[in-house]
Amino acid sequence: MKKLIGSVLAVIIHGLFFQTALAEDGKTALVPLPSVEDFTRGNDGWSFGLGLGVEYESAYEGSDEYDFEVDPAGAVQWRSGDDIFFWAGEALGWRGLRSSTWLFEAAVGLDEGREESDSDDGRLDGLGDRDEDAELVLQVRRAFDADWRYWLDGRVVTGDNGSLGLFGVGRRFGDQNDGTGHEIAIAVVFHDSDFANKDFGIDAEQSAASGLNETNLSGGFRSVGANYNYRHYINENWQIFGEAVYERYSSDIEDSPIARNNYEAEVGAGFIYVF
């Protein structure tokens, strides 16, 4: 996967230096949602945004330990009409707009895994490390009208460690068409047994090494949550963004010794320079 990302990045960098510069007067995003990054300014061809984000988040799924984390922000994108191909962080993907009210997306990314050292309090001691794994993400959003004031969201994440499904509804605030403004969404999340046990299960070997009770979760309802997004251009090139996420776990997850809280929350903010 890392070799694939490296190869694609090399192609993207080549394109950035040899494509004709884009005009700066376009302002229409693929869809006007702050949660969907679009640096193209409505123009076909290459676009590039680079910045930093700071998040205050849990150390791992279900943790009651929180800390700050600084990560790169932005993406490299190539647009052709109503289609955008992108490389963002550890994800390579495509998204396309159809009939003004349907947005489809497919991406391959990496699940970040988990290490015993993620817990400073030793809560993961004996559970071993879980390596990063590739995941396929498929998403579709359906707007109620062409201005994307309200929309429905469906998402599937699947890989070697199981599958997760999300169903949500959202509302956009503001009248901008450049992908800035505010939006809020609520969603319910389901997972299969493999995905549930990836984060919250404890097998016999882990139980013996950690002293925690053996735990085997079944599939079904995982959580209900809310997500808030904000994006704003300070000037022609500088953009600021913010996000807040809250996820309330099901009773099955609450019963796992790994889940130190019955919820997970995070907030983040950052800036991006759009070239």
mmCIF file of C-alpha atoms in Angstrom, residues 37 39 49-51 72-76 87-89 241 272:
data_model
loop_
_atom_site.group_PDB
_atom_site.id
_atom_site.type_symbol
_atom_site.label_atom_id
_atom_site.label_comp_id
_atom_site.label_asym_id
_atom_site.label_seq_id
_atom_site.Cartn_x
_atom_site.Cartn_y
_atom_site.Cartn_z
ATOM 1 C CA GLU A 37 -12.780 18.994 0.432
ATOM 2 C CA PHE A 39 -9.733 22.922 -3.873
ATOM 3 C CA GLY A 49 -4.049 22.299 -0.700
ATOM 4 C CA LEU A 50 -1.525 21.879 2.105
ATOM 5 C CA GLY A 51 -1.754 22.723 5.802
ATOM 6 C CA PRO A 72 -0.963 17.247 7.883
ATOM 7 C CA ALA A 73 -4.113 18.560 6.202
ATOM 8 C CA GLY A 74 -5.110 19.064 2.597
ATOM 9 C CA ALA A 75 -5.141 17.020 -0.585
ATOM 10 C CA VAL A 76 -3.977 16.758 -4.167
ATOM 11 C CA TRP A 87 -4.926 11.757 -2.737
ATOM 12 C CA ALA A 88 -5.486 12.900 0.855
ATOM 13 C CA GLY A 89 -3.289 11.613 3.666
ATOM 14 C CA PHE A 241 -11.507 24.562 9.124
ATOM 15 C CA ILE A 272 -4.882 24.996 4.599
#
